Tab-separated table of C-alpha atoms and ligand atoms in Angstrom:
chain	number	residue	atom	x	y	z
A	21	UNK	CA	0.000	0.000	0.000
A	22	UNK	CA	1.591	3.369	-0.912
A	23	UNK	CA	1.174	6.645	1.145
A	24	UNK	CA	-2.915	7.281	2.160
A	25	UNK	CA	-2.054	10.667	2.115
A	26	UNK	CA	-1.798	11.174	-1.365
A	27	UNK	CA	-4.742	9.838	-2.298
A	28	UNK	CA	-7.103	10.348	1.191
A	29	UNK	CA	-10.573	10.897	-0.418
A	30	UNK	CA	-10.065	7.259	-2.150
A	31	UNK	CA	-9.437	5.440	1.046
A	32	UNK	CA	-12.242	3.745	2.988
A	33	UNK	CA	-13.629	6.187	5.622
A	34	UNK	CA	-12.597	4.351	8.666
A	35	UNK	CA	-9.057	5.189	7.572
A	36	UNK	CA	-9.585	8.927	6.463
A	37	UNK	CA	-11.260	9.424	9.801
A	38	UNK	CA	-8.514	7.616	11.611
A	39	UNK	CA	-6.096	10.140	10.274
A	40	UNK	CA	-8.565	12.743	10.549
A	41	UNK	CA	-8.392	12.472	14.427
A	42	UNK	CA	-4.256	11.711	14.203
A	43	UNK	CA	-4.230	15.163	12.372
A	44	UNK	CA	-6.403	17.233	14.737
A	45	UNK	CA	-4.439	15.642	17.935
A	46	UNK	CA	-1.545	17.024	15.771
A	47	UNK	CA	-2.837	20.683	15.457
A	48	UNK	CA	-3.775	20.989	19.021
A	49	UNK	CA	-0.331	19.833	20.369
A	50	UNK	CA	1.617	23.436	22.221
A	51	UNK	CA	4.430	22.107	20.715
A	52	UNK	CA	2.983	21.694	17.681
A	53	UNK	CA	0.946	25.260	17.671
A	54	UNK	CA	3.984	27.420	18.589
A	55	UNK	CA	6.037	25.609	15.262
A	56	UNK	CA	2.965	27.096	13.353
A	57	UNK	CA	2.851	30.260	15.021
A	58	UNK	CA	6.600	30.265	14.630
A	59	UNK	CA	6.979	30.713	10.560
A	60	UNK	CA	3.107	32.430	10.463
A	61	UNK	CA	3.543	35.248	12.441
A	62	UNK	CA	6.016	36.313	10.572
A	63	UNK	CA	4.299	36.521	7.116
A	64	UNK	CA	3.828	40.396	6.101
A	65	UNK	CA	0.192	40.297	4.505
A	66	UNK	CA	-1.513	43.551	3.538
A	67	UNK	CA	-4.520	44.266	6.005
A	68	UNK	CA	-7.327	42.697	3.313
A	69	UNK	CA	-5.400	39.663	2.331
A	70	UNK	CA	-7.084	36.600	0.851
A	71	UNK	CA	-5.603	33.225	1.897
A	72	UNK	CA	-5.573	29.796	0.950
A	73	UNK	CA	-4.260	26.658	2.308
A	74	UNK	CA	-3.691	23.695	0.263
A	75	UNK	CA	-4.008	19.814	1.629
A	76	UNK	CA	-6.159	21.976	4.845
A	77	UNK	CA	-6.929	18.654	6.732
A	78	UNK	CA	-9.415	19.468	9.761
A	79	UNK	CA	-8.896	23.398	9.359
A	80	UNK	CA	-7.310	24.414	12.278
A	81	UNK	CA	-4.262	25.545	10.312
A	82	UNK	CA	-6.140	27.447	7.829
A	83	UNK	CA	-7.615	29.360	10.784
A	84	UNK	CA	-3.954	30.037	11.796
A	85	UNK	CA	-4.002	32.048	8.640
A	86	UNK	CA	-6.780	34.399	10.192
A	87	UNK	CA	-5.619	34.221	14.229
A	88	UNK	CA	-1.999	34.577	13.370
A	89	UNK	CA	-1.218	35.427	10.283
A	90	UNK	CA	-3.409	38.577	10.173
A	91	UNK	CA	-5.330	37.274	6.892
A	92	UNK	CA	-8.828	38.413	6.166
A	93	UNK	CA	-10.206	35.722	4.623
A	94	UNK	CA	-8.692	32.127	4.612
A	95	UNK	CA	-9.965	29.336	2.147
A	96	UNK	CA	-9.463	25.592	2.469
A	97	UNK	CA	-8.680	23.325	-0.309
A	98	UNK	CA	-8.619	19.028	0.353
A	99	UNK	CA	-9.758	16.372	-1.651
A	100	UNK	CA	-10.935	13.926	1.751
A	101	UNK	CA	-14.652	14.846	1.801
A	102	UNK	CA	-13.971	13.479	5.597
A	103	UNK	CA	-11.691	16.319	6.468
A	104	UNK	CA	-13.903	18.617	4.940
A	105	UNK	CA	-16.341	17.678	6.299
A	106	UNK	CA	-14.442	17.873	10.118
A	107	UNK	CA	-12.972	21.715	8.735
A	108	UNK	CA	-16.884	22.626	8.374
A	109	UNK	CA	-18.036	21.300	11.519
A	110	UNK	CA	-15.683	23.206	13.810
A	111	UNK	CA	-14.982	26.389	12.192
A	112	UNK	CA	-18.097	26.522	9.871
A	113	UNK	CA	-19.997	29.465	12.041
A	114	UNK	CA	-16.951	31.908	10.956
A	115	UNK	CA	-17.870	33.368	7.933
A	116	UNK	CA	-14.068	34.419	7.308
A	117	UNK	CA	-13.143	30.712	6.380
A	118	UNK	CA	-14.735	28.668	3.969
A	119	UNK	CA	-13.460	25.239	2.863
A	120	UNK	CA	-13.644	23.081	-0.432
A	121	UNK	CA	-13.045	19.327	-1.452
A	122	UNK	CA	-10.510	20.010	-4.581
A	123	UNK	CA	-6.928	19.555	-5.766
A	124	UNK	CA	-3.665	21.271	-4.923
A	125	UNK	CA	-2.390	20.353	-8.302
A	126	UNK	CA	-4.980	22.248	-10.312
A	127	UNK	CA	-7.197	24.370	-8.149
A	128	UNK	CA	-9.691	26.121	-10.640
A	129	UNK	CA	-8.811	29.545	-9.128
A	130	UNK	CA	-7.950	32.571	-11.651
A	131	UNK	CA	-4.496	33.417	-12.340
A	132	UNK	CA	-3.287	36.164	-9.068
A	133	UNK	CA	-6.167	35.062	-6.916
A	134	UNK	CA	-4.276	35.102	-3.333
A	135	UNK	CA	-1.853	37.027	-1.213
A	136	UNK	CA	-0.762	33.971	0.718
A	137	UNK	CA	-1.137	29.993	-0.206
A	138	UNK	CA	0.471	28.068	2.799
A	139	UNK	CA	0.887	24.168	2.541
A	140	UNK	CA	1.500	22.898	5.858
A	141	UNK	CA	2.729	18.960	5.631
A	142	UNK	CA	1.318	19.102	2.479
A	143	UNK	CA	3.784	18.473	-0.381
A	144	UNK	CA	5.903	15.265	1.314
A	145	UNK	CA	2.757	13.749	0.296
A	146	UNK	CA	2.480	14.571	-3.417
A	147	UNK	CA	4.108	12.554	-6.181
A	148	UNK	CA	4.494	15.477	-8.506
A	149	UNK	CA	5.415	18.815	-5.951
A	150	UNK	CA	6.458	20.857	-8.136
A	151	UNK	CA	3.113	21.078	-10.124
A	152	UNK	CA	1.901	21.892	-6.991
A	153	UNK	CA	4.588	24.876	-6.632
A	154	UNK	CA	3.914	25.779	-10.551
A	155	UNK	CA	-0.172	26.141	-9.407
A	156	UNK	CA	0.752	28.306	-6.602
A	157	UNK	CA	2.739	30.101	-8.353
A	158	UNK	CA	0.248	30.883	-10.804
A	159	UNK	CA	-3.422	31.793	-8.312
A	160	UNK	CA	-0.748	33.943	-6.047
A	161	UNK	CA	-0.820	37.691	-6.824
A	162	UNK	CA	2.564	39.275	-7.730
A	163	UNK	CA	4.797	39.961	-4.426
A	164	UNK	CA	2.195	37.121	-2.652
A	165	UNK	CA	3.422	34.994	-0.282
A	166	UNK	CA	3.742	31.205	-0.464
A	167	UNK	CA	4.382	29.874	2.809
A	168	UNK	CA	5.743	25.941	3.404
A	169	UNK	CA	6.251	24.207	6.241
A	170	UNK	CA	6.979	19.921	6.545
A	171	UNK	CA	8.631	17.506	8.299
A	172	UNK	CA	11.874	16.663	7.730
A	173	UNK	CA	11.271	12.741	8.186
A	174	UNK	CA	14.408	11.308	8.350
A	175	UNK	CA	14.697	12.378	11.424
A	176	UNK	CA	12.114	11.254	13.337
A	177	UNK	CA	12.795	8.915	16.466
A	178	UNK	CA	11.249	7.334	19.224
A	179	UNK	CA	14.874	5.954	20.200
A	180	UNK	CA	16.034	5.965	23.928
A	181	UNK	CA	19.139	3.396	23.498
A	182	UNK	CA	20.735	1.601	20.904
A	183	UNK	CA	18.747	-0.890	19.162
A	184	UNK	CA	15.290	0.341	21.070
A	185	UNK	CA	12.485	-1.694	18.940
A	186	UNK	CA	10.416	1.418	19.111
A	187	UNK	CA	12.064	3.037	16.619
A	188	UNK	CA	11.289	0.572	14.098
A	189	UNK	CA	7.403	1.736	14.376
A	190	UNK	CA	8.195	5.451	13.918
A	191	UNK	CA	10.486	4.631	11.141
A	192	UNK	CA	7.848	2.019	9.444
A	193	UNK	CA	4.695	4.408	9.841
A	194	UNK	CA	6.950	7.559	8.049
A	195	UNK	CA	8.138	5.077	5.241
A	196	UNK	CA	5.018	3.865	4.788
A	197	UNK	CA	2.881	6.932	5.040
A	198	UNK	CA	5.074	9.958	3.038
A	199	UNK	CA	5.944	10.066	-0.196
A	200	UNK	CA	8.715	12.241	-0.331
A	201	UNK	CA	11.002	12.431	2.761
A	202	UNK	CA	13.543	14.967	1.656
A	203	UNK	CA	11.034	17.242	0.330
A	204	UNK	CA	12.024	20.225	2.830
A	205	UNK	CA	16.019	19.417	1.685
A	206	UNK	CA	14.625	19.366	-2.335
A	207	UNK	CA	11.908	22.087	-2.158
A	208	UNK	CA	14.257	25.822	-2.048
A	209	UNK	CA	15.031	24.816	-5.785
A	210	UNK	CA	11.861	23.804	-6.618
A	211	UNK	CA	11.197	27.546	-5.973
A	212	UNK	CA	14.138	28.938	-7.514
A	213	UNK	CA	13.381	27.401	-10.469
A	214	UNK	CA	9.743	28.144	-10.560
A	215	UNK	CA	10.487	31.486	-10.020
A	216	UNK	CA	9.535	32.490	-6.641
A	217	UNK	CA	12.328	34.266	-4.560
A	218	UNK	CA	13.415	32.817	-1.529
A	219	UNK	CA	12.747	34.352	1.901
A	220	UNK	CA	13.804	32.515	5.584
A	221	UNK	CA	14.177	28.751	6.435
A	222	UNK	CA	14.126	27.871	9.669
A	223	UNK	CA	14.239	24.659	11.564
A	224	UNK	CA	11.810	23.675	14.166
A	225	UNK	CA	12.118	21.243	16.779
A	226	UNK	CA	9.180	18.898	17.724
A	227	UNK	CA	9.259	16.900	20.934
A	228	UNK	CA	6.508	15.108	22.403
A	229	UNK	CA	5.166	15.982	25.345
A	230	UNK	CA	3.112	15.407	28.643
A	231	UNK	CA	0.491	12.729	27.195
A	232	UNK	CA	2.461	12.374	23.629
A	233	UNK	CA	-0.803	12.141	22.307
A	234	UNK	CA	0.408	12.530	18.307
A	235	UNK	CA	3.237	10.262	18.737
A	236	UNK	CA	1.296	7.516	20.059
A	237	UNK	CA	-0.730	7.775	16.912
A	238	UNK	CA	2.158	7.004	14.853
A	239	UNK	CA	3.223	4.483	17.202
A	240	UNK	CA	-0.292	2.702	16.957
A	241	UNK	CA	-0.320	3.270	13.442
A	242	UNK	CA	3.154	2.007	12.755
A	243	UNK	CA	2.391	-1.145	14.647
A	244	UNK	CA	-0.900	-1.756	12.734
A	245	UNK	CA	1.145	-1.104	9.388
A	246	UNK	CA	3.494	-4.092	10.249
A	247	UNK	CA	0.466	-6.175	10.687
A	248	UNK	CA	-1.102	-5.902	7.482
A	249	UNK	CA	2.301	-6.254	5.836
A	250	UNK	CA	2.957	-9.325	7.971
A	251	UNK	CA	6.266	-8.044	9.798
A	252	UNK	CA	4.723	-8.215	12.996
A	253	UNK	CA	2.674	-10.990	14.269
A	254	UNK	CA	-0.495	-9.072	16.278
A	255	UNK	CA	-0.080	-9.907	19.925
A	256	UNK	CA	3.600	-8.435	19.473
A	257	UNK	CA	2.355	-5.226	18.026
A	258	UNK	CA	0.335	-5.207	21.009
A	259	UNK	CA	2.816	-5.502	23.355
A	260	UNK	CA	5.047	-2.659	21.455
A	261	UNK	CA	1.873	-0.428	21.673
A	262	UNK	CA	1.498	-1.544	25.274
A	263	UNK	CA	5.615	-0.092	26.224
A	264	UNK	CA	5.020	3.057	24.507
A	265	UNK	CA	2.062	3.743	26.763
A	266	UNK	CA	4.123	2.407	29.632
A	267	UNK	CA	7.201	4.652	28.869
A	268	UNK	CA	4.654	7.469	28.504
A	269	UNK	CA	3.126	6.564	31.926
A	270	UNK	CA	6.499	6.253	33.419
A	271	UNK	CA	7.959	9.692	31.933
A	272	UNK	CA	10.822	7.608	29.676
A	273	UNK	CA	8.706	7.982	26.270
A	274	UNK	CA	11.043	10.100	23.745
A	275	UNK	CA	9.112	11.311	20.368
A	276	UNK	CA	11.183	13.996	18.602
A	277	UNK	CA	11.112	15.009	15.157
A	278	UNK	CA	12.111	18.386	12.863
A	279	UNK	CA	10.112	20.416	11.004
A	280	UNK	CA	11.246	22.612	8.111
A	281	UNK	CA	9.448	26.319	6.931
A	282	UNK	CA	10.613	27.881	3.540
A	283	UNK	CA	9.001	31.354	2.960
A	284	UNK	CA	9.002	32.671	-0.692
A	285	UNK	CA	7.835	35.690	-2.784
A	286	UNK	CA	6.536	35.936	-6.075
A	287	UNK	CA	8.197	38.724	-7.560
B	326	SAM	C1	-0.625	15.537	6.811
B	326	SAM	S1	-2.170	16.168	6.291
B	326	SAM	C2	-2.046	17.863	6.820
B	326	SAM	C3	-3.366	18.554	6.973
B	326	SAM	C4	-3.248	19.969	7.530
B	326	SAM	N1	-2.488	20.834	6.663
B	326	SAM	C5	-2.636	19.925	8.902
B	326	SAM	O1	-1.451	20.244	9.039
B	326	SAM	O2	-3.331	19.529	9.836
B	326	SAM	C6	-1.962	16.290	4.537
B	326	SAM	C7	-3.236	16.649	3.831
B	326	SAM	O3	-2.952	16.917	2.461
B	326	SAM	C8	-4.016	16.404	1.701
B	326	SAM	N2	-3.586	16.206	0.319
B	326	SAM	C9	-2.875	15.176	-0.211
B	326	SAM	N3	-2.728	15.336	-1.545
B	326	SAM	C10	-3.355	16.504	-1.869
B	326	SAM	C11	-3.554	17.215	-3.075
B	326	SAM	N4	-3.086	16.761	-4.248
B	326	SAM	N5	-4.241	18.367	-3.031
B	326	SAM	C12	-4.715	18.856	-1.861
B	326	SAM	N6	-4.550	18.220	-0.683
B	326	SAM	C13	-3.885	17.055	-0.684
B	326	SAM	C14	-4.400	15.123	2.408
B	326	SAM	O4	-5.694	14.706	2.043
B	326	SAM	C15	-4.261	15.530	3.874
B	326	SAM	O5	-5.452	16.005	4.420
Protein backbone atom coordinates (compact mmCIF):
# COMPACT_ATOMS: atom_id res chain seq x y z
CA UNK A 1 0.00 0.00 0.00
CA UNK A 2 1.59 3.37 -0.91
CA UNK A 3 1.17 6.65 1.14
CA UNK A 4 -2.91 7.28 2.16
CA UNK A 5 -2.05 10.67 2.11
CA UNK A 6 -1.80 11.17 -1.37
CA UNK A 7 -4.74 9.84 -2.30
CA UNK A 8 -7.10 10.35 1.19
CA UNK A 9 -10.57 10.90 -0.42
CA UNK A 10 -10.06 7.26 -2.15
CA UNK A 11 -9.44 5.44 1.05
CA UNK A 12 -12.24 3.74 2.99
CA UNK A 13 -13.63 6.19 5.62
CA UNK A 14 -12.60 4.35 8.67
CA UNK A 15 -9.06 5.19 7.57
CA UNK A 16 -9.58 8.93 6.46
CA UNK A 17 -11.26 9.42 9.80
CA UNK A 18 -8.51 7.62 11.61
CA UNK A 19 -6.10 10.14 10.27
CA UNK A 20 -8.57 12.74 10.55
CA UNK A 21 -8.39 12.47 14.43
CA UNK A 22 -4.26 11.71 14.20
CA UNK A 23 -4.23 15.16 12.37
CA UNK A 24 -6.40 17.23 14.74
CA UNK A 25 -4.44 15.64 17.93
CA UNK A 26 -1.54 17.02 15.77
CA UNK A 27 -2.84 20.68 15.46
CA UNK A 28 -3.78 20.99 19.02
CA UNK A 29 -0.33 19.83 20.37
CA UNK A 30 1.62 23.44 22.22
CA UNK A 31 4.43 22.11 20.71
CA UNK A 32 2.98 21.69 17.68
CA UNK A 33 0.95 25.26 17.67
CA UNK A 34 3.98 27.42 18.59
CA UNK A 35 6.04 25.61 15.26
CA UNK A 36 2.96 27.10 13.35
CA UNK A 37 2.85 30.26 15.02
CA UNK A 38 6.60 30.27 14.63
CA UNK A 39 6.98 30.71 10.56
CA UNK A 40 3.11 32.43 10.46
CA UNK A 41 3.54 35.25 12.44
CA UNK A 42 6.02 36.31 10.57
CA UNK A 43 4.30 36.52 7.12
CA UNK A 44 3.83 40.40 6.10
CA UNK A 45 0.19 40.30 4.51
CA UNK A 46 -1.51 43.55 3.54
CA UNK A 47 -4.52 44.27 6.01
CA UNK A 48 -7.33 42.70 3.31
CA UNK A 49 -5.40 39.66 2.33
CA UNK A 50 -7.08 36.60 0.85
CA UNK A 51 -5.60 33.22 1.90
CA UNK A 52 -5.57 29.80 0.95
CA UNK A 53 -4.26 26.66 2.31
CA UNK A 54 -3.69 23.70 0.26
CA UNK A 55 -4.01 19.81 1.63
CA UNK A 56 -6.16 21.98 4.85
CA UNK A 57 -6.93 18.65 6.73
CA UNK A 58 -9.41 19.47 9.76
CA UNK A 59 -8.90 23.40 9.36
CA UNK A 60 -7.31 24.41 12.28
CA UNK A 61 -4.26 25.54 10.31
CA UNK A 62 -6.14 27.45 7.83
CA UNK A 63 -7.62 29.36 10.78
CA UNK A 64 -3.95 30.04 11.80
CA UNK A 65 -4.00 32.05 8.64
CA UNK A 66 -6.78 34.40 10.19
CA UNK A 67 -5.62 34.22 14.23
CA UNK A 68 -2.00 34.58 13.37
CA UNK A 69 -1.22 35.43 10.28
CA UNK A 70 -3.41 38.58 10.17
CA UNK A 71 -5.33 37.27 6.89
CA UNK A 72 -8.83 38.41 6.17
CA UNK A 73 -10.21 35.72 4.62
CA UNK A 74 -8.69 32.13 4.61
CA UNK A 75 -9.96 29.34 2.15
CA UNK A 76 -9.46 25.59 2.47
CA UNK A 77 -8.68 23.33 -0.31
CA UNK A 78 -8.62 19.03 0.35
CA UNK A 79 -9.76 16.37 -1.65
CA UNK A 80 -10.93 13.93 1.75
CA UNK A 81 -14.65 14.85 1.80
CA UNK A 82 -13.97 13.48 5.60
CA UNK A 83 -11.69 16.32 6.47
CA UNK A 84 -13.90 18.62 4.94
CA UNK A 85 -16.34 17.68 6.30
CA UNK A 86 -14.44 17.87 10.12
CA UNK A 87 -12.97 21.72 8.73
CA UNK A 88 -16.88 22.63 8.37
CA UNK A 89 -18.04 21.30 11.52
CA UNK A 90 -15.68 23.21 13.81
CA UNK A 91 -14.98 26.39 12.19
CA UNK A 92 -18.10 26.52 9.87
CA UNK A 93 -20.00 29.46 12.04
CA UNK A 94 -16.95 31.91 10.96
CA UNK A 95 -17.87 33.37 7.93
CA UNK A 96 -14.07 34.42 7.31
CA UNK A 97 -13.14 30.71 6.38
CA UNK A 98 -14.73 28.67 3.97
CA UNK A 99 -13.46 25.24 2.86
CA UNK A 100 -13.64 23.08 -0.43
CA UNK A 101 -13.04 19.33 -1.45
CA UNK A 102 -10.51 20.01 -4.58
CA UNK A 103 -6.93 19.55 -5.77
CA UNK A 104 -3.67 21.27 -4.92
CA UNK A 105 -2.39 20.35 -8.30
CA UNK A 106 -4.98 22.25 -10.31
CA UNK A 107 -7.20 24.37 -8.15
CA UNK A 108 -9.69 26.12 -10.64
CA UNK A 109 -8.81 29.54 -9.13
CA UNK A 110 -7.95 32.57 -11.65
CA UNK A 111 -4.50 33.42 -12.34
CA UNK A 112 -3.29 36.16 -9.07
CA UNK A 113 -6.17 35.06 -6.92
CA UNK A 114 -4.28 35.10 -3.33
CA UNK A 115 -1.85 37.03 -1.21
CA UNK A 116 -0.76 33.97 0.72
CA UNK A 117 -1.14 29.99 -0.21
CA UNK A 118 0.47 28.07 2.80
CA UNK A 119 0.89 24.17 2.54
CA UNK A 120 1.50 22.90 5.86
CA UNK A 121 2.73 18.96 5.63
CA UNK A 122 1.32 19.10 2.48
CA UNK A 123 3.78 18.47 -0.38
CA UNK A 124 5.90 15.26 1.31
CA UNK A 125 2.76 13.75 0.30
CA UNK A 126 2.48 14.57 -3.42
CA UNK A 127 4.11 12.55 -6.18
CA UNK A 128 4.49 15.48 -8.51
CA UNK A 129 5.42 18.82 -5.95
CA UNK A 130 6.46 20.86 -8.14
CA UNK A 131 3.11 21.08 -10.12
CA UNK A 132 1.90 21.89 -6.99
CA UNK A 133 4.59 24.88 -6.63
CA UNK A 134 3.91 25.78 -10.55
CA UNK A 135 -0.17 26.14 -9.41
CA UNK A 136 0.75 28.31 -6.60
CA UNK A 137 2.74 30.10 -8.35
CA UNK A 138 0.25 30.88 -10.80
CA UNK A 139 -3.42 31.79 -8.31
CA UNK A 140 -0.75 33.94 -6.05
CA UNK A 141 -0.82 37.69 -6.82
CA UNK A 142 2.56 39.28 -7.73
CA UNK A 143 4.80 39.96 -4.43
CA UNK A 144 2.19 37.12 -2.65
CA UNK A 145 3.42 34.99 -0.28
CA UNK A 146 3.74 31.21 -0.46
CA UNK A 147 4.38 29.87 2.81
CA UNK A 148 5.74 25.94 3.40
CA UNK A 149 6.25 24.21 6.24
CA UNK A 150 6.98 19.92 6.55
CA UNK A 151 8.63 17.51 8.30
CA UNK A 152 11.87 16.66 7.73
CA UNK A 153 11.27 12.74 8.19
CA UNK A 154 14.41 11.31 8.35
CA UNK A 155 14.70 12.38 11.42
CA UNK A 156 12.11 11.25 13.34
CA UNK A 157 12.79 8.91 16.47
CA UNK A 158 11.25 7.33 19.22
CA UNK A 159 14.87 5.95 20.20
CA UNK A 160 16.03 5.97 23.93
CA UNK A 161 19.14 3.40 23.50
CA UNK A 162 20.73 1.60 20.90
CA UNK A 163 18.75 -0.89 19.16
CA UNK A 164 15.29 0.34 21.07
CA UNK A 165 12.48 -1.69 18.94
CA UNK A 166 10.42 1.42 19.11
CA UNK A 167 12.06 3.04 16.62
CA UNK A 168 11.29 0.57 14.10
CA UNK A 169 7.40 1.74 14.38
CA UNK A 170 8.19 5.45 13.92
CA UNK A 171 10.49 4.63 11.14
CA UNK A 172 7.85 2.02 9.44
CA UNK A 173 4.69 4.41 9.84
CA UNK A 174 6.95 7.56 8.05
CA UNK A 175 8.14 5.08 5.24
CA UNK A 176 5.02 3.86 4.79
CA UNK A 177 2.88 6.93 5.04
CA UNK A 178 5.07 9.96 3.04
CA UNK A 179 5.94 10.07 -0.20
CA UNK A 180 8.71 12.24 -0.33
CA UNK A 181 11.00 12.43 2.76
CA UNK A 182 13.54 14.97 1.66
CA UNK A 183 11.03 17.24 0.33
CA UNK A 184 12.02 20.22 2.83
CA UNK A 185 16.02 19.42 1.69
CA UNK A 186 14.63 19.37 -2.34
CA UNK A 187 11.91 22.09 -2.16
CA UNK A 188 14.26 25.82 -2.05
CA UNK A 189 15.03 24.82 -5.79
CA UNK A 190 11.86 23.80 -6.62
CA UNK A 191 11.20 27.55 -5.97
CA UNK A 192 14.14 28.94 -7.51
CA UNK A 193 13.38 27.40 -10.47
CA UNK A 194 9.74 28.14 -10.56
CA UNK A 195 10.49 31.49 -10.02
CA UNK A 196 9.54 32.49 -6.64
CA UNK A 197 12.33 34.27 -4.56
CA UNK A 198 13.42 32.82 -1.53
CA UNK A 199 12.75 34.35 1.90
CA UNK A 200 13.80 32.52 5.58
CA UNK A 201 14.18 28.75 6.43
CA UNK A 202 14.13 27.87 9.67
CA UNK A 203 14.24 24.66 11.56
CA UNK A 204 11.81 23.68 14.17
CA UNK A 205 12.12 21.24 16.78
CA UNK A 206 9.18 18.90 17.72
CA UNK A 207 9.26 16.90 20.93
CA UNK A 208 6.51 15.11 22.40
CA UNK A 209 5.17 15.98 25.34
CA UNK A 210 3.11 15.41 28.64
CA UNK A 211 0.49 12.73 27.19
CA UNK A 212 2.46 12.37 23.63
CA UNK A 213 -0.80 12.14 22.31
CA UNK A 214 0.41 12.53 18.31
CA UNK A 215 3.24 10.26 18.74
CA UNK A 216 1.30 7.52 20.06
CA UNK A 217 -0.73 7.78 16.91
CA UNK A 218 2.16 7.00 14.85
CA UNK A 219 3.22 4.48 17.20
CA UNK A 220 -0.29 2.70 16.96
CA UNK A 221 -0.32 3.27 13.44
CA UNK A 222 3.15 2.01 12.76
CA UNK A 223 2.39 -1.14 14.65
CA UNK A 224 -0.90 -1.76 12.73
CA UNK A 225 1.15 -1.10 9.39
CA UNK A 226 3.49 -4.09 10.25
CA UNK A 227 0.47 -6.17 10.69
CA UNK A 228 -1.10 -5.90 7.48
CA UNK A 229 2.30 -6.25 5.84
CA UNK A 230 2.96 -9.33 7.97
CA UNK A 231 6.27 -8.04 9.80
CA UNK A 232 4.72 -8.22 13.00
CA UNK A 233 2.67 -10.99 14.27
CA UNK A 234 -0.50 -9.07 16.28
CA UNK A 235 -0.08 -9.91 19.93
CA UNK A 236 3.60 -8.43 19.47
CA UNK A 237 2.35 -5.23 18.03
CA UNK A 238 0.33 -5.21 21.01
CA UNK A 239 2.82 -5.50 23.36
CA UNK A 240 5.05 -2.66 21.46
CA UNK A 241 1.87 -0.43 21.67
CA UNK A 242 1.50 -1.54 25.27
CA UNK A 243 5.61 -0.09 26.22
CA UNK A 244 5.02 3.06 24.51
CA UNK A 245 2.06 3.74 26.76
CA UNK A 246 4.12 2.41 29.63
CA UNK A 247 7.20 4.65 28.87
CA UNK A 248 4.65 7.47 28.50
CA UNK A 249 3.13 6.56 31.93
CA UNK A 250 6.50 6.25 33.42
CA UNK A 251 7.96 9.69 31.93
CA UNK A 252 10.82 7.61 29.68
CA UNK A 253 8.71 7.98 26.27
CA UNK A 254 11.04 10.10 23.75
CA UNK A 255 9.11 11.31 20.37
CA UNK A 256 11.18 14.00 18.60
CA UNK A 257 11.11 15.01 15.16
CA UNK A 258 12.11 18.39 12.86
CA UNK A 259 10.11 20.42 11.00
CA UNK A 260 11.25 22.61 8.11
CA UNK A 261 9.45 26.32 6.93
CA UNK A 262 10.61 27.88 3.54
CA UNK A 263 9.00 31.35 2.96
CA UNK A 264 9.00 32.67 -0.69
CA UNK A 265 7.84 35.69 -2.78
CA UNK A 266 6.54 35.94 -6.07
CA UNK A 267 8.20 38.72 -7.56
C1 LIG B 1 -0.63 15.54 6.81
S1 LIG B 1 -2.17 16.17 6.29
C2 LIG B 1 -2.05 17.86 6.82
C3 LIG B 1 -3.37 18.55 6.97
C4 LIG B 1 -3.25 19.97 7.53
N1 LIG B 1 -2.49 20.83 6.66
C5 LIG B 1 -2.64 19.93 8.90
O1 LIG B 1 -1.45 20.24 9.04
O2 LIG B 1 -3.33 19.53 9.84
C6 LIG B 1 -1.96 16.29 4.54
C7 LIG B 1 -3.24 16.65 3.83
O3 LIG B 1 -2.95 16.92 2.46
C8 LIG B 1 -4.02 16.40 1.70
N2 LIG B 1 -3.59 16.21 0.32
C9 LIG B 1 -2.88 15.18 -0.21
N3 LIG B 1 -2.73 15.34 -1.55
C10 LIG B 1 -3.35 16.50 -1.87
C11 LIG B 1 -3.55 17.22 -3.08
N4 LIG B 1 -3.09 16.76 -4.25
N5 LIG B 1 -4.24 18.37 -3.03
C12 LIG B 1 -4.72 18.86 -1.86
N6 LIG B 1 -4.55 18.22 -0.68
C13 LIG B 1 -3.88 17.05 -0.68
C14 LIG B 1 -4.40 15.12 2.41
O4 LIG B 1 -5.69 14.71 2.04
C15 LIG B 1 -4.26 15.53 3.87
O5 LIG B 1 -5.45 16.00 4.42
Amino acid sequence: MSDPYSDLGAQDTALQERIAAAMEARCLEPAQVAIRKAYLSELKLPSNARALELGSGTGHVTKDLLDVAGAKTAHGLEPSPVMVERAKKSFGDDARLSFDIGDAKDTGFEDTSFDVVLMHTLLCHVPDPEVVVQEAFRILKPGGVLAICDGDYDTATAQIADFDPLDQLIRFMINQNVTNLWIMRQVSGMLAKTGFQLGARRGHGYVAEAEATYFLTVIDRGADRMIEERVLFPETAEALKAEARRRVAEKTFFGFMSYVSQIATKP
